[in-house]
């Protein structure tokens, strides 16, 4: 799905590093999401933004910090991560949150390895 | 609270054979229902969705799914599997009337296709 792009595709970082994941959607959507996908676990919703306002934060540790400067861009700032944070981080967007959920379109993900 | 169960972790079928992937959900009313597919190293691609109306839903790549309220199921089917269908398949449930865009995903079913 080329409508949602994510960079970088792969990232290796030490526990003391600071890095950022970027997501951009070219679909004209108003809602954006961050998910974490770990092996053998269901997708975990981390953050939801609608019209640049955060509407959901599912008890995510403060070492993950989202930023949504406009409706097309979403960032996930990372600092002092732990090895258990290694996972595939997926970004998604939807037209809006109408009726509680709009069809979500996903990016290819960033594979993160924390050493 | 909503939940999604995909009872089969891994299924292997022969190319050309029919396929059915099971999905059961728990929700107090009629939910929004989705099937996504994920190829290795990729994000999730929407196969099909059910919001209302006809309970038999057609999707991309020759897939279909049937919503059965009495069984709380939304099974995915394909009459003839192709080698390129090998991937992981995720069923997801969304709540009607909410405001947060949450989707609850199952743990996924990995499909292998034998030549």
Tab-separated table of C-alpha atoms in Angstrom:
chain	number	residue	atom	x	y	z
A	1	UNK	CA	0.000	0.000	0.000
A	2	UNK	CA	2.013	2.983	-1.258
A	3	UNK	CA	-0.498	5.415	0.255
A	4	UNK	CA	1.281	5.174	3.609
A	5	UNK	CA	5.069	5.298	3.748
A	6	UNK	CA	7.374	4.710	6.685
A	7	UNK	CA	11.051	5.504	7.184
A	8	UNK	CA	13.404	4.029	8.008
A	9	UNK	CA	12.414	0.480	7.104
A	10	UNK	CA	15.033	-0.967	9.448
A	11	UNK	CA	16.649	0.531	12.541
A	12	UNK	CA	19.194	-0.771	15.001
A	13	UNK	CA	19.762	1.293	18.114
A	14	UNK	CA	21.421	1.049	21.482
A	15	UNK	CA	19.518	1.553	24.691
A	16	UNK	CA	20.946	5.034	25.186
A	17	UNK	CA	20.219	6.310	21.676
A	18	UNK	CA	17.490	8.670	20.560
A	19	UNK	CA	15.869	8.028	17.213
A	20	UNK	CA	12.628	8.858	15.422
A	21	UNK	CA	10.322	6.895	13.166
A	22	UNK	CA	8.485	8.760	10.448
A	23	UNK	CA	5.161	8.021	8.801
A	24	UNK	CA	3.578	9.905	5.930
A	25	UNK	CA	0.181	9.281	4.372
A	26	UNK	CA	-0.785	10.462	0.901
A	27	UNK	CA	-4.467	9.529	1.154
A	28	UNK	CA	-5.939	12.754	2.500
A	29	UNK	CA	-6.902	11.021	5.727
A	30	UNK	CA	-7.532	12.743	9.041
A	31	UNK	CA	-6.648	9.968	11.494
A	32	UNK	CA	-3.315	8.241	12.028
A	33	UNK	CA	-2.194	5.381	14.252
A	34	UNK	CA	0.917	3.718	15.658
A	35	UNK	CA	0.898	-0.022	16.287
A	36	UNK	CA	3.497	-2.388	17.721
A	37	UNK	CA	3.760	-5.897	16.298
A	38	UNK	CA	5.811	-8.350	18.333
A	39	UNK	CA	6.344	-12.010	17.568
A	40	UNK	CA	3.493	-14.250	18.722
A	41	UNK	CA	1.422	-11.345	20.062
A	42	UNK	CA	-1.522	-9.531	18.523
A	43	UNK	CA	-1.040	-6.090	17.093
A	44	UNK	CA	-1.007	-3.565	19.908
A	45	UNK	CA	-2.459	-0.130	19.324
A	46	UNK	CA	-0.146	2.495	20.802
A	47	UNK	CA	-1.455	5.895	19.768
A	48	UNK	CA	-4.319	7.393	17.762
A	49	UNK	CA	-4.422	10.898	16.356
A	50	UNK	CA	-7.424	12.582	14.784
A	51	UNK	CA	-6.976	15.976	13.174
A	52	UNK	CA	-3.595	16.227	14.877
A	53	UNK	CA	-5.101	15.708	18.327
A	54	UNK	CA	-4.152	12.617	20.305
A	55	UNK	CA	-7.309	10.666	21.151
A	56	UNK	CA	-5.826	7.440	22.447
A	57	UNK	CA	-2.760	6.462	24.403
A	58	UNK	CA	-2.866	2.832	25.401
A	59	UNK	CA	-0.659	2.928	28.492
A	60	UNK	CA	2.465	3.209	26.406
A	61	UNK	CA	5.729	3.838	28.304
A	62	UNK	CA	6.998	7.398	28.181
A	63	UNK	CA	10.118	6.308	26.314
A	64	UNK	CA	7.807	6.363	23.270
A	65	UNK	CA	6.724	9.884	22.362
A	66	UNK	CA	4.423	10.539	19.397
A	67	UNK	CA	4.165	13.734	17.407
A	68	UNK	CA	1.618	14.687	14.761
A	69	UNK	CA	2.526	18.065	13.244
A	70	UNK	CA	-0.184	17.833	10.563
A	71	UNK	CA	-2.696	15.325	9.283
A	72	UNK	CA	-0.221	13.837	6.793
A	73	UNK	CA	2.727	13.191	9.089
A	74	UNK	CA	3.201	11.166	12.232
A	75	UNK	CA	6.398	10.607	14.174
A	76	UNK	CA	7.368	8.251	16.959
A	77	UNK	CA	10.307	9.532	18.994
A	78	UNK	CA	12.280	6.855	20.785
A	79	UNK	CA	14.667	7.240	23.719
A	80	UNK	CA	16.252	4.910	26.261
A	81	UNK	CA	14.491	1.890	24.817
A	82	UNK	CA	14.735	-1.636	26.167
A	83	UNK	CA	15.515	-4.826	24.236
A	84	UNK	CA	11.889	-5.936	24.650
A	85	UNK	CA	10.878	-2.932	22.556
A	86	UNK	CA	12.349	-4.651	19.505
A	87	UNK	CA	9.426	-5.173	17.144
A	88	UNK	CA	7.826	-4.104	13.897
A	89	UNK	CA	6.247	-0.663	14.275
A	90	UNK	CA	3.363	-0.073	11.943
A	91	UNK	CA	1.732	3.189	11.022
A	92	UNK	CA	-1.799	3.357	9.685
A	93	UNK	CA	-4.261	6.007	8.580
A	94	UNK	CA	-7.997	6.232	8.072
A	95	UNK	CA	-10.353	8.835	6.673
A	96	UNK	CA	-11.652	9.608	10.128
A	97	UNK	CA	-13.014	7.951	13.237
A	98	UNK	CA	-16.607	7.924	11.982
A	99	UNK	CA	-18.734	5.425	13.815
A	100	UNK	CA	-15.803	4.549	16.014
A	101	UNK	CA	-13.558	3.119	13.367
A	102	UNK	CA	-12.697	3.914	9.786
A	103	UNK	CA	-11.018	1.489	7.450
A	104	UNK	CA	-7.317	1.625	8.250
A	105	UNK	CA	-4.566	1.519	5.666
A	106	UNK	CA	-1.135	0.413	6.812
A	107	UNK	CA	2.406	1.318	5.944
A	108	UNK	CA	5.144	-1.302	5.464
A	109	UNK	CA	6.491	-0.850	8.974
A	110	UNK	CA	9.842	-0.125	10.595
A	111	UNK	CA	11.711	-3.150	11.926
A	112	UNK	CA	13.381	-1.987	15.135
A	113	UNK	CA	16.113	-3.853	16.957
A	114	UNK	CA	17.262	-2.553	20.332
A	115	UNK	CA	20.646	-3.813	21.500
B	1	UNK	CA	-14.736	-5.673	25.819
B	2	UNK	CA	-14.170	-6.895	22.297
B	3	UNK	CA	-11.901	-9.824	21.534
B	4	UNK	CA	-10.925	-11.783	18.465
B	5	UNK	CA	-9.913	-15.429	18.264
B	6	UNK	CA	-8.192	-17.023	15.338
B	7	UNK	CA	-7.980	-20.648	16.456
B	8	UNK	CA	-5.520	-21.814	13.814
B	9	UNK	CA	-1.959	-20.578	14.239
B	10	UNK	CA	-0.656	-22.237	11.082
B	11	UNK	CA	-2.429	-23.856	8.135
B	12	UNK	CA	-0.900	-25.610	5.139
B	13	UNK	CA	-2.911	-26.209	1.976
B	14	UNK	CA	-2.019	-27.452	-1.469
B	15	UNK	CA	-2.048	-25.048	-4.376
B	16	UNK	CA	-5.448	-25.156	-6.041
B	17	UNK	CA	-7.208	-26.400	-2.918
B	18	UNK	CA	-9.905	-24.445	-1.146
B	19	UNK	CA	-9.180	-22.431	1.980
B	20	UNK	CA	-11.127	-21.392	5.032
B	21	UNK	CA	-9.571	-19.350	7.841
B	22	UNK	CA	-11.578	-19.078	11.010
B	23	UNK	CA	-12.306	-15.976	13.031
B	24	UNK	CA	-14.550	-15.687	16.069
B	25	UNK	CA	-15.232	-12.492	17.910
B	26	UNK	CA	-16.717	-11.386	21.156
B	27	UNK	CA	-18.735	-8.197	21.141
B	28	UNK	CA	-22.098	-7.123	22.536
B	29	UNK	CA	-23.483	-5.837	19.242
B	30	UNK	CA	-22.704	-6.137	15.562
B	31	UNK	CA	-19.140	-4.983	15.119
B	32	UNK	CA	-17.200	-3.776	12.160
B	33	UNK	CA	-15.179	-6.738	10.831
B	34	UNK	CA	-12.025	-6.826	8.759
B	35	UNK	CA	-9.550	-9.247	7.248
B	36	UNK	CA	-5.998	-8.122	6.553
B	37	UNK	CA	-3.083	-9.974	4.956
B	38	UNK	CA	0.593	-9.467	5.746
B	39	UNK	CA	3.382	-10.744	3.532
B	40	UNK	CA	6.814	-11.210	5.124
B	41	UNK	CA	8.479	-7.903	5.922
B	42	UNK	CA	5.440	-5.934	4.820
B	43	UNK	CA	2.609	-4.015	6.393
B	44	UNK	CA	-0.999	-5.122	6.495
B	45	UNK	CA	-3.141	-4.988	3.376
B	46	UNK	CA	-6.921	-4.838	3.642
B	47	UNK	CA	-8.594	-7.840	2.003
B	48	UNK	CA	-12.209	-7.066	2.825
B	49	UNK	CA	-14.513	-5.557	5.416
B	50	UNK	CA	-18.027	-5.896	6.737
B	51	UNK	CA	-19.947	-2.914	8.031
B	52	UNK	CA	-23.589	-3.807	7.315
B	53	UNK	CA	-25.888	-5.277	4.686
B	54	UNK	CA	-25.131	-8.466	2.765
B	55	UNK	CA	-23.400	-10.898	5.103
B	56	UNK	CA	-21.290	-12.365	2.296
B	57	UNK	CA	-18.524	-9.928	1.501
B	58	UNK	CA	-16.276	-10.044	-1.540
B	59	UNK	CA	-12.711	-8.814	-1.308
B	60	UNK	CA	-9.576	-8.515	-3.344
B	61	UNK	CA	-7.509	-11.422	-4.699
B	62	UNK	CA	-10.549	-13.689	-4.923
B	63	UNK	CA	-11.236	-13.806	-1.175
B	64	UNK	CA	-14.639	-13.670	0.455
B	65	UNK	CA	-15.887	-13.763	4.018
B	66	UNK	CA	-19.245	-14.491	5.592
B	67	UNK	CA	-20.552	-12.809	8.714
B	68	UNK	CA	-22.604	-15.201	10.842
B	69	UNK	CA	-24.152	-13.406	13.764
B	70	UNK	CA	-25.449	-16.578	15.407
B	71	UNK	CA	-21.943	-18.017	15.509
B	72	UNK	CA	-20.084	-14.748	16.110
B	73	UNK	CA	-17.886	-15.673	13.206
B	74	UNK	CA	-16.376	-14.017	10.177
B	75	UNK	CA	-14.524	-16.770	8.317
B	76	UNK	CA	-12.369	-16.038	5.304
B	77	UNK	CA	-12.603	-18.279	2.248
B	78	UNK	CA	-11.008	-18.747	-1.133
B	79	UNK	CA	-12.066	-21.480	-3.580
B	80	UNK	CA	-8.607	-22.070	-5.079
B	81	UNK	CA	-5.404	-21.039	-3.361
B	82	UNK	CA	-2.402	-19.735	-5.290
B	83	UNK	CA	1.216	-19.968	-4.116
B	84	UNK	CA	1.278	-16.177	-3.793
B	85	UNK	CA	-1.397	-16.386	-1.080
B	86	UNK	CA	1.206	-17.666	1.385
B	87	UNK	CA	1.221	-14.999	4.095
B	88	UNK	CA	-0.186	-14.229	7.514
B	89	UNK	CA	-3.850	-13.343	7.818
B	90	UNK	CA	-5.366	-11.198	10.539
B	91	UNK	CA	-8.978	-10.793	11.519
B	92	UNK	CA	-9.919	-7.545	13.271
B	93	UNK	CA	-12.945	-6.154	15.059
B	94	UNK	CA	-13.929	-2.540	15.518
B	95	UNK	CA	-16.556	-1.151	17.871
B	96	UNK	CA	-19.518	0.802	16.548
B	97	UNK	CA	-20.286	4.145	18.085
B	98	UNK	CA	-16.964	4.710	19.736
B	99	UNK	CA	-14.749	7.665	19.085
B	100	UNK	CA	-11.272	6.252	19.228
B	101	UNK	CA	-10.896	4.208	16.100
B	102	UNK	CA	-9.746	1.142	17.981
B	103	UNK	CA	-9.338	-2.105	16.120
B	104	UNK	CA	-8.774	-5.324	18.025
B	105	UNK	CA	-6.714	-7.840	16.084
B	106	UNK	CA	-6.482	-11.592	16.367
B	107	UNK	CA	-3.097	-13.233	16.694
B	108	UNK	CA	-3.077	-14.201	13.055
B	109	UNK	CA	-3.050	-17.385	10.998
B	110	UNK	CA	0.009	-18.177	8.953
B	111	UNK	CA	-0.827	-19.803	5.628
B	112	UNK	CA	1.669	-22.018	3.838
B	113	UNK	CA	0.950	-23.280	0.311
B	114	UNK	CA	2.348	-26.592	-0.952
B	115	UNK	CA	3.140	-26.904	-4.679
